[in-house]
Short mmCIF file of N, CA and C in Angstrom, two decimals:
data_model
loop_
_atom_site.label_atom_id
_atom_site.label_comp_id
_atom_site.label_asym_id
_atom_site.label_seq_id
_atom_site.Cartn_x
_atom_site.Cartn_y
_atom_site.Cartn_z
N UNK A 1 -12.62 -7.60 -46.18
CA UNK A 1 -12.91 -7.83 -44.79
C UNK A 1 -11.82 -8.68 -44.13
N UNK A 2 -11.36 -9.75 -45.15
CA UNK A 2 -10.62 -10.64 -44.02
C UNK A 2 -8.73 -9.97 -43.85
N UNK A 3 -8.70 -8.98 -45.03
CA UNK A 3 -7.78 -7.84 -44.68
C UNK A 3 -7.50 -7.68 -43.41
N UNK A 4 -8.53 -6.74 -43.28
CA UNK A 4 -8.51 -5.61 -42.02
C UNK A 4 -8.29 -6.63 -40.91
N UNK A 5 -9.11 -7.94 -40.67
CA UNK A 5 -8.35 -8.93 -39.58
C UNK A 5 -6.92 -9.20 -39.85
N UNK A 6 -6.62 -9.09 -41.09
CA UNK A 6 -5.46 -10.18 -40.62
C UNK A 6 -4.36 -8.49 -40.13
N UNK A 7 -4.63 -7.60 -40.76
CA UNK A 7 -3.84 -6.46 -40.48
C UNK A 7 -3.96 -6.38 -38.83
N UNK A 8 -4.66 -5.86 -38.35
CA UNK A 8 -5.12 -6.04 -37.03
C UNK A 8 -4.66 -7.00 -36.42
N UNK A 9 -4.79 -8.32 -36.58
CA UNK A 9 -4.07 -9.52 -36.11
C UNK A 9 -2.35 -9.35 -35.89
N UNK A 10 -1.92 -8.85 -37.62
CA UNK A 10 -0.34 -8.44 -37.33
C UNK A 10 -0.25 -7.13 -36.92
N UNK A 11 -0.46 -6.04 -36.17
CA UNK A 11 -0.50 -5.04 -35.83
C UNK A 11 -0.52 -5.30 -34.00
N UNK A 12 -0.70 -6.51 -33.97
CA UNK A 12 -0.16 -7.21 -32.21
C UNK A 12 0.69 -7.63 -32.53
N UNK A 13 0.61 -8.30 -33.44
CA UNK A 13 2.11 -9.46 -33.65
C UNK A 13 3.47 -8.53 -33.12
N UNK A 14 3.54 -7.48 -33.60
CA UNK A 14 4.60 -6.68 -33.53
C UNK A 14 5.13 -6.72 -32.18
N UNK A 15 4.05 -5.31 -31.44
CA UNK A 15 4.48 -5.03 -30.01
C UNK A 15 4.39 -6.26 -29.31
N UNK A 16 3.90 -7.68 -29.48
CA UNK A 16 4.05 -8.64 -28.61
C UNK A 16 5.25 -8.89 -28.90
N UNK A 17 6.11 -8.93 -29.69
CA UNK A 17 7.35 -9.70 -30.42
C UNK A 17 8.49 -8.73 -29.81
N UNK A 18 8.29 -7.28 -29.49
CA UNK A 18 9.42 -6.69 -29.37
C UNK A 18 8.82 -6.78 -27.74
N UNK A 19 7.98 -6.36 -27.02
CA UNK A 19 8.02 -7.09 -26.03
C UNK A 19 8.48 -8.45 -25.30
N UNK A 20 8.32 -9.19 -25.60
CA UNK A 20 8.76 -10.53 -25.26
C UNK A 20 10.15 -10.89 -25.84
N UNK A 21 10.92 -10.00 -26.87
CA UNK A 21 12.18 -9.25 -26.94
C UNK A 21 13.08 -8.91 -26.00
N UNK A 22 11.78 -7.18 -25.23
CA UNK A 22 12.45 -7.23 -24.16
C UNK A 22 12.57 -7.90 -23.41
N UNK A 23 11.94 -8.99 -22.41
CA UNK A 23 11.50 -9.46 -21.53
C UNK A 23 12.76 -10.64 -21.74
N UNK A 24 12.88 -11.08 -22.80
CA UNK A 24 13.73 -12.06 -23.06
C UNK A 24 15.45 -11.47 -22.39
N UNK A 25 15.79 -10.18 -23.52
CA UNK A 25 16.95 -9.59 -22.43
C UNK A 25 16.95 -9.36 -20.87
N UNK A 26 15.85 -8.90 -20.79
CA UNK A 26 15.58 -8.64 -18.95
C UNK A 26 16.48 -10.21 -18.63
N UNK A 27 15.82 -11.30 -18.45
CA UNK A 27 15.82 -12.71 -18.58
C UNK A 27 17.23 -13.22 -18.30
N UNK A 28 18.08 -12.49 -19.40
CA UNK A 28 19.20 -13.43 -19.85
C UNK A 28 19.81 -12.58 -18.86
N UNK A 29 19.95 -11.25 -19.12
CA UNK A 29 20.85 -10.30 -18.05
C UNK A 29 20.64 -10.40 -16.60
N UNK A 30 19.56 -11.08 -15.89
CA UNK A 30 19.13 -11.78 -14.75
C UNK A 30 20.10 -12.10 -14.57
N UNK A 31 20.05 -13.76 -15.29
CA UNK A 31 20.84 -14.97 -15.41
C UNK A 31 22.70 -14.58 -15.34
N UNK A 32 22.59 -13.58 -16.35
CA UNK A 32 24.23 -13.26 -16.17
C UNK A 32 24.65 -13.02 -14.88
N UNK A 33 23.49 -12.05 -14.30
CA UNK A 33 24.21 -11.20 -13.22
C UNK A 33 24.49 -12.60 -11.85
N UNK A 34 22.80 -13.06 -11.78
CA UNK A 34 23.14 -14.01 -10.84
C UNK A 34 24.33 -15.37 -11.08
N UNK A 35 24.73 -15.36 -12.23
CA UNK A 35 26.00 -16.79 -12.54
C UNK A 35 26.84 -15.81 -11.94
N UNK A 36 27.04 -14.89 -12.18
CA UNK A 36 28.38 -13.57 -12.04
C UNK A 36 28.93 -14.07 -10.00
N UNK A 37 27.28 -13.66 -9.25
CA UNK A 37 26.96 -13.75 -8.33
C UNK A 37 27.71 -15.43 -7.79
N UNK A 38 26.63 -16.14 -8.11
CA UNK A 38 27.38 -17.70 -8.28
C UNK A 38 28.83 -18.12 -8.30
N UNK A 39 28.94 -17.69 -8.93
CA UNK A 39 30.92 -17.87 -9.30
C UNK A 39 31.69 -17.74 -8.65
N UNK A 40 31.24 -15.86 -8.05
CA UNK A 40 31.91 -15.50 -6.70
C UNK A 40 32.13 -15.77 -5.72
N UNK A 41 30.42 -15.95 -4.80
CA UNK A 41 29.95 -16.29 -4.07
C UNK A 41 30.69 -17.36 -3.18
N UNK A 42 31.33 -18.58 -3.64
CA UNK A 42 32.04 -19.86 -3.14
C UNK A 42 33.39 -19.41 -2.35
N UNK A 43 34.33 -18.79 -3.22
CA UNK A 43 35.52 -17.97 -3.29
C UNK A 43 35.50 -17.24 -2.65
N UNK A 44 34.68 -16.08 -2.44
CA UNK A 44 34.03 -15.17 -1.69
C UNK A 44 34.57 -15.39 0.07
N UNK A 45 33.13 -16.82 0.07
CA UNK A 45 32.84 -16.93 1.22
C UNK A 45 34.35 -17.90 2.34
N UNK A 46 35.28 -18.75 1.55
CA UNK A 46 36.45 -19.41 1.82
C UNK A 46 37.50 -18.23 2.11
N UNK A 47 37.53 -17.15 1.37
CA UNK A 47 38.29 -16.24 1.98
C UNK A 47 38.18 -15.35 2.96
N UNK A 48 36.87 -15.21 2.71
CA UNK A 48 36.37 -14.27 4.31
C UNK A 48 36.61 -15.70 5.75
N UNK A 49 36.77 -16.60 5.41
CA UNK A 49 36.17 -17.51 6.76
C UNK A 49 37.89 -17.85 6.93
N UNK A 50 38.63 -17.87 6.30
CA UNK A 50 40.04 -17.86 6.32
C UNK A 50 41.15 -16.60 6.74
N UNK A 51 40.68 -15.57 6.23
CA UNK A 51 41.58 -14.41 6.87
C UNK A 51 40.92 -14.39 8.36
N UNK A 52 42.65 -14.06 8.81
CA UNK A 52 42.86 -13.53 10.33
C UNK A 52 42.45 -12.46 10.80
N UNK A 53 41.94 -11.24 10.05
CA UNK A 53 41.44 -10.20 10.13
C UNK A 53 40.23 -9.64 9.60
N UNK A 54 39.43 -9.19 10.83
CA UNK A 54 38.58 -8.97 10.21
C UNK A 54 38.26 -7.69 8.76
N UNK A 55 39.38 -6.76 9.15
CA UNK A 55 39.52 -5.39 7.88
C UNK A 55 40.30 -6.30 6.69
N UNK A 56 40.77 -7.71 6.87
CA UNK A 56 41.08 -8.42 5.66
C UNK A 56 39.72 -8.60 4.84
N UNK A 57 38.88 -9.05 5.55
CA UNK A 57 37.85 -9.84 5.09
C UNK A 57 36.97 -8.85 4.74
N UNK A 58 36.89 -7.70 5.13
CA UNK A 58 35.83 -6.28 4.54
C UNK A 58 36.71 -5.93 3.14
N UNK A 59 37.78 -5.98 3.00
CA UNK A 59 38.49 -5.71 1.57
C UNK A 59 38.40 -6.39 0.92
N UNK A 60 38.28 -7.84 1.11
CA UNK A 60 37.93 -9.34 0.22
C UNK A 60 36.40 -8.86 -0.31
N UNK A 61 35.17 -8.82 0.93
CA UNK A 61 34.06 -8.49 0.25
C UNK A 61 34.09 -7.42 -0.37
N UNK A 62 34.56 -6.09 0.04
CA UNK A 62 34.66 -4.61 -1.08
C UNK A 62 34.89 -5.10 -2.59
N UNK A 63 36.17 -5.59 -2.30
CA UNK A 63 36.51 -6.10 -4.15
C UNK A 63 35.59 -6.92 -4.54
N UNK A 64 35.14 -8.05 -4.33
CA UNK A 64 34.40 -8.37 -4.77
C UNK A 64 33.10 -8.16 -5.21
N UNK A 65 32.54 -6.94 -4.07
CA UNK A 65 31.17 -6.25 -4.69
C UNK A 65 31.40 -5.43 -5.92
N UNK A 66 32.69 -4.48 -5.49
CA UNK A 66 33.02 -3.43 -6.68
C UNK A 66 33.49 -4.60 -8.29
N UNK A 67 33.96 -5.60 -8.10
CA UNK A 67 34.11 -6.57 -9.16
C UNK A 67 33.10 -6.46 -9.78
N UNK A 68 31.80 -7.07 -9.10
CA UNK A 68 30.31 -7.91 -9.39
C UNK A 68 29.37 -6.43 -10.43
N UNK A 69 30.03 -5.59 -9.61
CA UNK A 69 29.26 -4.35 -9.81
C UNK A 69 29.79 -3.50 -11.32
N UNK A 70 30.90 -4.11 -11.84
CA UNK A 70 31.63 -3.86 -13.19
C UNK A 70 31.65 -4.99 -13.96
N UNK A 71 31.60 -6.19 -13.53
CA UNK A 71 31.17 -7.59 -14.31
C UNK A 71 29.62 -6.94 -15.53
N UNK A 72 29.00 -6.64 -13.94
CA UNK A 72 27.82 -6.74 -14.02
C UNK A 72 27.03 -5.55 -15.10
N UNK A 73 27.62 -4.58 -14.98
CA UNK A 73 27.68 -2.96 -15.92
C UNK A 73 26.66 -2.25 -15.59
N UNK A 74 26.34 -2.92 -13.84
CA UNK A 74 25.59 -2.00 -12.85
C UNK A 74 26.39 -0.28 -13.07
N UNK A 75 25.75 0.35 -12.87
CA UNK A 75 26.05 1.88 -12.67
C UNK A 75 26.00 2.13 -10.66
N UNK A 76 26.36 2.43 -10.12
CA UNK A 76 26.57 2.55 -8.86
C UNK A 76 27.36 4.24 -8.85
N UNK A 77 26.15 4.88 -8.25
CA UNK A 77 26.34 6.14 -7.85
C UNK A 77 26.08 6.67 -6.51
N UNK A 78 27.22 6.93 -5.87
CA UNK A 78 26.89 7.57 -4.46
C UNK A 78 26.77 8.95 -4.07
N UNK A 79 26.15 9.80 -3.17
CA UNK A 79 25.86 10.85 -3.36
C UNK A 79 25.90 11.07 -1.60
N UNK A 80 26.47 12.15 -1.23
CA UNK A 80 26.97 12.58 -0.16
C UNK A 80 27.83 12.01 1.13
N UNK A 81 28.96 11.59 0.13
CA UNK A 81 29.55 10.45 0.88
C UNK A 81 30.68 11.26 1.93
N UNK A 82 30.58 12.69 1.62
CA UNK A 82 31.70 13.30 2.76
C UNK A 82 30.85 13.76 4.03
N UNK A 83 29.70 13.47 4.03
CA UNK A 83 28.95 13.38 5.19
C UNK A 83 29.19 11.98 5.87
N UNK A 84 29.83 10.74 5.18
CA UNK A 84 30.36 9.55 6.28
C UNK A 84 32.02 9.69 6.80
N UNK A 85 32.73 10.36 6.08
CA UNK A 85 33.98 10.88 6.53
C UNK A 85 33.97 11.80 7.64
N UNK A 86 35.13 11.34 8.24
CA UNK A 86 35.29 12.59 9.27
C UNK A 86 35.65 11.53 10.32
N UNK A 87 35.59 12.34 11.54
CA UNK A 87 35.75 11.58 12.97
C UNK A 87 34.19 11.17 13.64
N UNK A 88 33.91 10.27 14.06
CA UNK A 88 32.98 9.71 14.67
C UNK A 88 32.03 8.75 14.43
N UNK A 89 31.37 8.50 14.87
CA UNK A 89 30.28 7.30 14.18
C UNK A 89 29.45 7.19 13.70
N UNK A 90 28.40 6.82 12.85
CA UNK A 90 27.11 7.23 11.75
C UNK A 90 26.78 6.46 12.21
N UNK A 91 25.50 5.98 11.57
CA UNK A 91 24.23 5.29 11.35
C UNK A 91 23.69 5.87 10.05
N UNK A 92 23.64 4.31 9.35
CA UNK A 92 22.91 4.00 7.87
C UNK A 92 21.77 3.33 8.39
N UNK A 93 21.01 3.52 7.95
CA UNK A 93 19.57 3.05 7.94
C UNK A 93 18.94 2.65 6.34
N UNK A 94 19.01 1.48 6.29
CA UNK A 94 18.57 1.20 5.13
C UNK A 94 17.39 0.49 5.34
N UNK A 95 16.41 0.42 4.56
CA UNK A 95 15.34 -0.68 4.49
C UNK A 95 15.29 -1.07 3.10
N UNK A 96 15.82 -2.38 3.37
CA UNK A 96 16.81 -3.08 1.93
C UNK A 96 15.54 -3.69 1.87
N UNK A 97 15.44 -3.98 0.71
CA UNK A 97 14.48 -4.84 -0.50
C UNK A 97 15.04 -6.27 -0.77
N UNK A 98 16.60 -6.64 -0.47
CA UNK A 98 17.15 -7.58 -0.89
C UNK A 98 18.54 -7.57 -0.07
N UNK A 99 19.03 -8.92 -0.39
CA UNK A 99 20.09 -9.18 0.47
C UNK A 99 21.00 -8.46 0.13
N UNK A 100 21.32 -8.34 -1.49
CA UNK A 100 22.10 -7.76 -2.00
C UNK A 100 22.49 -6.43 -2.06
N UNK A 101 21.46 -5.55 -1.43
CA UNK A 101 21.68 -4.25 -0.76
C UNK A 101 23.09 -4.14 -0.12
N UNK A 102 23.08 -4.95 0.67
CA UNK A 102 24.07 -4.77 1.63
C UNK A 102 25.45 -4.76 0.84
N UNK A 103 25.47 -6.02 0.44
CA UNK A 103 26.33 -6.02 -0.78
C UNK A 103 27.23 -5.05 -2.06
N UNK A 104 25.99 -4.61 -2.01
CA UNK A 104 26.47 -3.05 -3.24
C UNK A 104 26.37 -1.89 -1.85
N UNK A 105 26.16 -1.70 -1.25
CA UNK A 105 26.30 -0.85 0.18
C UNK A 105 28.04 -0.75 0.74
N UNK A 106 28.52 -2.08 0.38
CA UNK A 106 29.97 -2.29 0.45
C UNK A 106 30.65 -2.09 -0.38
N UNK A 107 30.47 -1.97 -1.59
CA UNK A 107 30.86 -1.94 -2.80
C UNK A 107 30.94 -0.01 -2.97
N UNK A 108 29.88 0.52 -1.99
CA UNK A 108 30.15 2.03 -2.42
C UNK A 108 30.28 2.40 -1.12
N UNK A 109 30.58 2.01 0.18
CA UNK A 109 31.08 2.75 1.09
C UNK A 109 32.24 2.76 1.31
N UNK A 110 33.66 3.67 1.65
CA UNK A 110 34.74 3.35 1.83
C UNK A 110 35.25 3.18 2.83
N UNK A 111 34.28 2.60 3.73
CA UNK A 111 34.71 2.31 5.06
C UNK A 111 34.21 0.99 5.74
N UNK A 112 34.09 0.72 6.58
CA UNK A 112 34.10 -0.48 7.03
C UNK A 112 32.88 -0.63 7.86
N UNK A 113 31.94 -0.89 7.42
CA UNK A 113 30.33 -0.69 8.13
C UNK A 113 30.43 -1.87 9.18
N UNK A 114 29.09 -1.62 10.10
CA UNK A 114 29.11 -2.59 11.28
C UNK A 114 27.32 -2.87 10.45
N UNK A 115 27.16 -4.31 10.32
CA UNK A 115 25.46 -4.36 9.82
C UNK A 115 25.38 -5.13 11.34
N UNK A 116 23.50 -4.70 10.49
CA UNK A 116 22.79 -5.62 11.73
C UNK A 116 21.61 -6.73 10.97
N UNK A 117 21.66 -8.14 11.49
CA UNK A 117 21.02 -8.52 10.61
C UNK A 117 19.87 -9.87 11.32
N UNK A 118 18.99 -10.27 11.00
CA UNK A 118 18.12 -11.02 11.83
C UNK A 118 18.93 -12.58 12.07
N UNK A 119 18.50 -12.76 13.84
CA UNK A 119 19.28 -13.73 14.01
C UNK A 119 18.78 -14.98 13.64
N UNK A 120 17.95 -15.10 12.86
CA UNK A 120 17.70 -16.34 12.07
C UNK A 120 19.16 -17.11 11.63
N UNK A 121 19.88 -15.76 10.84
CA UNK A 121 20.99 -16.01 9.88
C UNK A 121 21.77 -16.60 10.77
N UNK A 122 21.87 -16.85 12.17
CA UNK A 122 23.13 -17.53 12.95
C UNK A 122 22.44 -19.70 11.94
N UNK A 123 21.53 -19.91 11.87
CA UNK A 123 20.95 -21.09 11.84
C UNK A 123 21.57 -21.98 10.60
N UNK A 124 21.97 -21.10 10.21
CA UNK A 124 23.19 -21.88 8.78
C UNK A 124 24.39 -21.47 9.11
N UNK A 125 24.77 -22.61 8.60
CA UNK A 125 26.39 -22.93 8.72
C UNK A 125 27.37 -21.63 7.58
N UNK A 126 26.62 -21.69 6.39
CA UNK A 126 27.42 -21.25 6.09
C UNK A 126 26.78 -19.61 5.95
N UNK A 127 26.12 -18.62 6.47
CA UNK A 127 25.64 -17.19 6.50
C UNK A 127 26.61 -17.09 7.95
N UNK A 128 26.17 -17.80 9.16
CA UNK A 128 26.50 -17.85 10.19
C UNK A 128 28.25 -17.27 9.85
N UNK A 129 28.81 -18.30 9.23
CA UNK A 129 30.43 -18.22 9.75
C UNK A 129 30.96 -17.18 8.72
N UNK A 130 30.30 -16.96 7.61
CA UNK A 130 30.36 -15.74 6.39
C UNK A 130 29.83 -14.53 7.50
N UNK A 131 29.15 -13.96 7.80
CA UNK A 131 28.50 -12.65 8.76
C UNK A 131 29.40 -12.87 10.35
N UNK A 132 29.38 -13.62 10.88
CA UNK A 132 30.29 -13.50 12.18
C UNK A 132 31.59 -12.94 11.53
N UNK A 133 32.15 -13.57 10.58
CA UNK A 133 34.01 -13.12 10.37
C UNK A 133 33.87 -11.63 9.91
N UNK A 134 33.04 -11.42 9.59
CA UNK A 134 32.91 -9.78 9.10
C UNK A 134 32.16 -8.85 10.35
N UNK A 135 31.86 -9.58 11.41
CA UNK A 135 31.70 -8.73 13.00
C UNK A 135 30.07 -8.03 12.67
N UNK A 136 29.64 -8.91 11.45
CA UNK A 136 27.59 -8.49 11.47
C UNK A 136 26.92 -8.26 13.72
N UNK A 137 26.45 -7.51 13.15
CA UNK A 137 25.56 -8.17 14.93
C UNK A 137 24.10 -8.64 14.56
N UNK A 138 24.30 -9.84 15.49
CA UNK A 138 22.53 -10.18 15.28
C UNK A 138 21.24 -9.43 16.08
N UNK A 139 20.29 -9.50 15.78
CA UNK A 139 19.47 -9.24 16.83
C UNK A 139 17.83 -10.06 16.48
N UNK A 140 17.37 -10.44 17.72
CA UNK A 140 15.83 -10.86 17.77
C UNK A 140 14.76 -9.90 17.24
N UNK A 141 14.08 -10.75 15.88
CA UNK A 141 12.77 -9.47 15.47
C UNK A 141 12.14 -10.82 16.03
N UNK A 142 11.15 -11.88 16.42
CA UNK A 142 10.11 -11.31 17.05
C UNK A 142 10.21 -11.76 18.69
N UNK A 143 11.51 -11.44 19.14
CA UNK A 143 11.11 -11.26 20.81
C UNK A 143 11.39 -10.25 21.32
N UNK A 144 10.06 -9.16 21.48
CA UNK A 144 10.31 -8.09 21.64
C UNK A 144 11.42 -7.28 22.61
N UNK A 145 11.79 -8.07 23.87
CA UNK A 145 12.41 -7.54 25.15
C UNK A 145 13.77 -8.11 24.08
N UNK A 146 14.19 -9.70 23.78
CA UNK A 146 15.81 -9.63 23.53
C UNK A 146 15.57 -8.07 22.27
N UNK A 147 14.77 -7.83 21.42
CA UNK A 147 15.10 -6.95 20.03
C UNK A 147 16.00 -5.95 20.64
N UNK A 148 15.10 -4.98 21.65
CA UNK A 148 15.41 -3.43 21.66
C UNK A 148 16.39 -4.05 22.98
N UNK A 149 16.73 -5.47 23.79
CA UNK A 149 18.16 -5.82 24.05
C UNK A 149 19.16 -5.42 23.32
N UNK A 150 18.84 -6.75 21.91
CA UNK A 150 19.99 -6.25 20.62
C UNK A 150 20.38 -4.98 20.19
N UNK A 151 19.25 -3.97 20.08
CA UNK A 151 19.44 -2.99 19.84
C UNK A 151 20.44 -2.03 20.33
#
């Protein structure tokens, strides 16, 4: 009888152990990606607020996303990108999950996007002068008349 418990008992032991295995890599590869992030990030932001140009400062962030994005051993696949080539102007519409959208958005477009982003972000010093040198536009989400202004 006290068998079959203890078998049973180690018969969790297992899948908890290679679980919390995984969970442990999930964890660490977090941690990598965001130090990766970290590192950059400082460097990053001193060179964008320093070049005279703004198509300087979209090539500073490009490399650096496409860097982060091979540091990182992200896979980044784009798929109908000769529909943004050509003559005239697009619209991307994303409904990003994270800041970092935007980020890897730069990292796989080969052109020089115009974002739009909530004008909260003017309220720090340092988003403010990082997103102005790269020509972001702000706009009001909740006053309805400035929004579809911004818009």
């Amino acid at each position: 009888m006290w068998w079959q418990y203890t078998r049973v008992a180690l018969g969790t032991v297992y899948p908890l152990l290679k679980n919390g295995s995984r969970r442990l890599k999930e964890i660490l590869y977090a941690g990598y990606a965001w130090t990766l992030l970290m590192i950059m990030a400082p460097p990053l932001w001193c060179v964008v607020a320093i070049l005279p140009r703004q198509s300087w400062c979209w090539a500073a962030v490009r490399l650096a996303a496409r860097l982060l994005v091979r540091l990182s051993g992200t896979t980044l696949h784009v798929r109908g990108l000769k529909n943004l080539l050509g003559d005239g102007k697009r619209v991307i519409v994303a409904n990003h999950a994270s800041y970092l959208d935007t980020f890897l958005l730069s990292a796989a477009l080969p052109i020089q996007p115009v974002y739009v982003a909530k004008s909260e972000l003017l309220q720090s010093f340092i988003s403010r002068i990082f997103l102005q040198r790269l020509g972001v536009m702000f706009v009001e989400r909740y006053n309805v008349q400035k929004g579809v202004t911004g818009a």
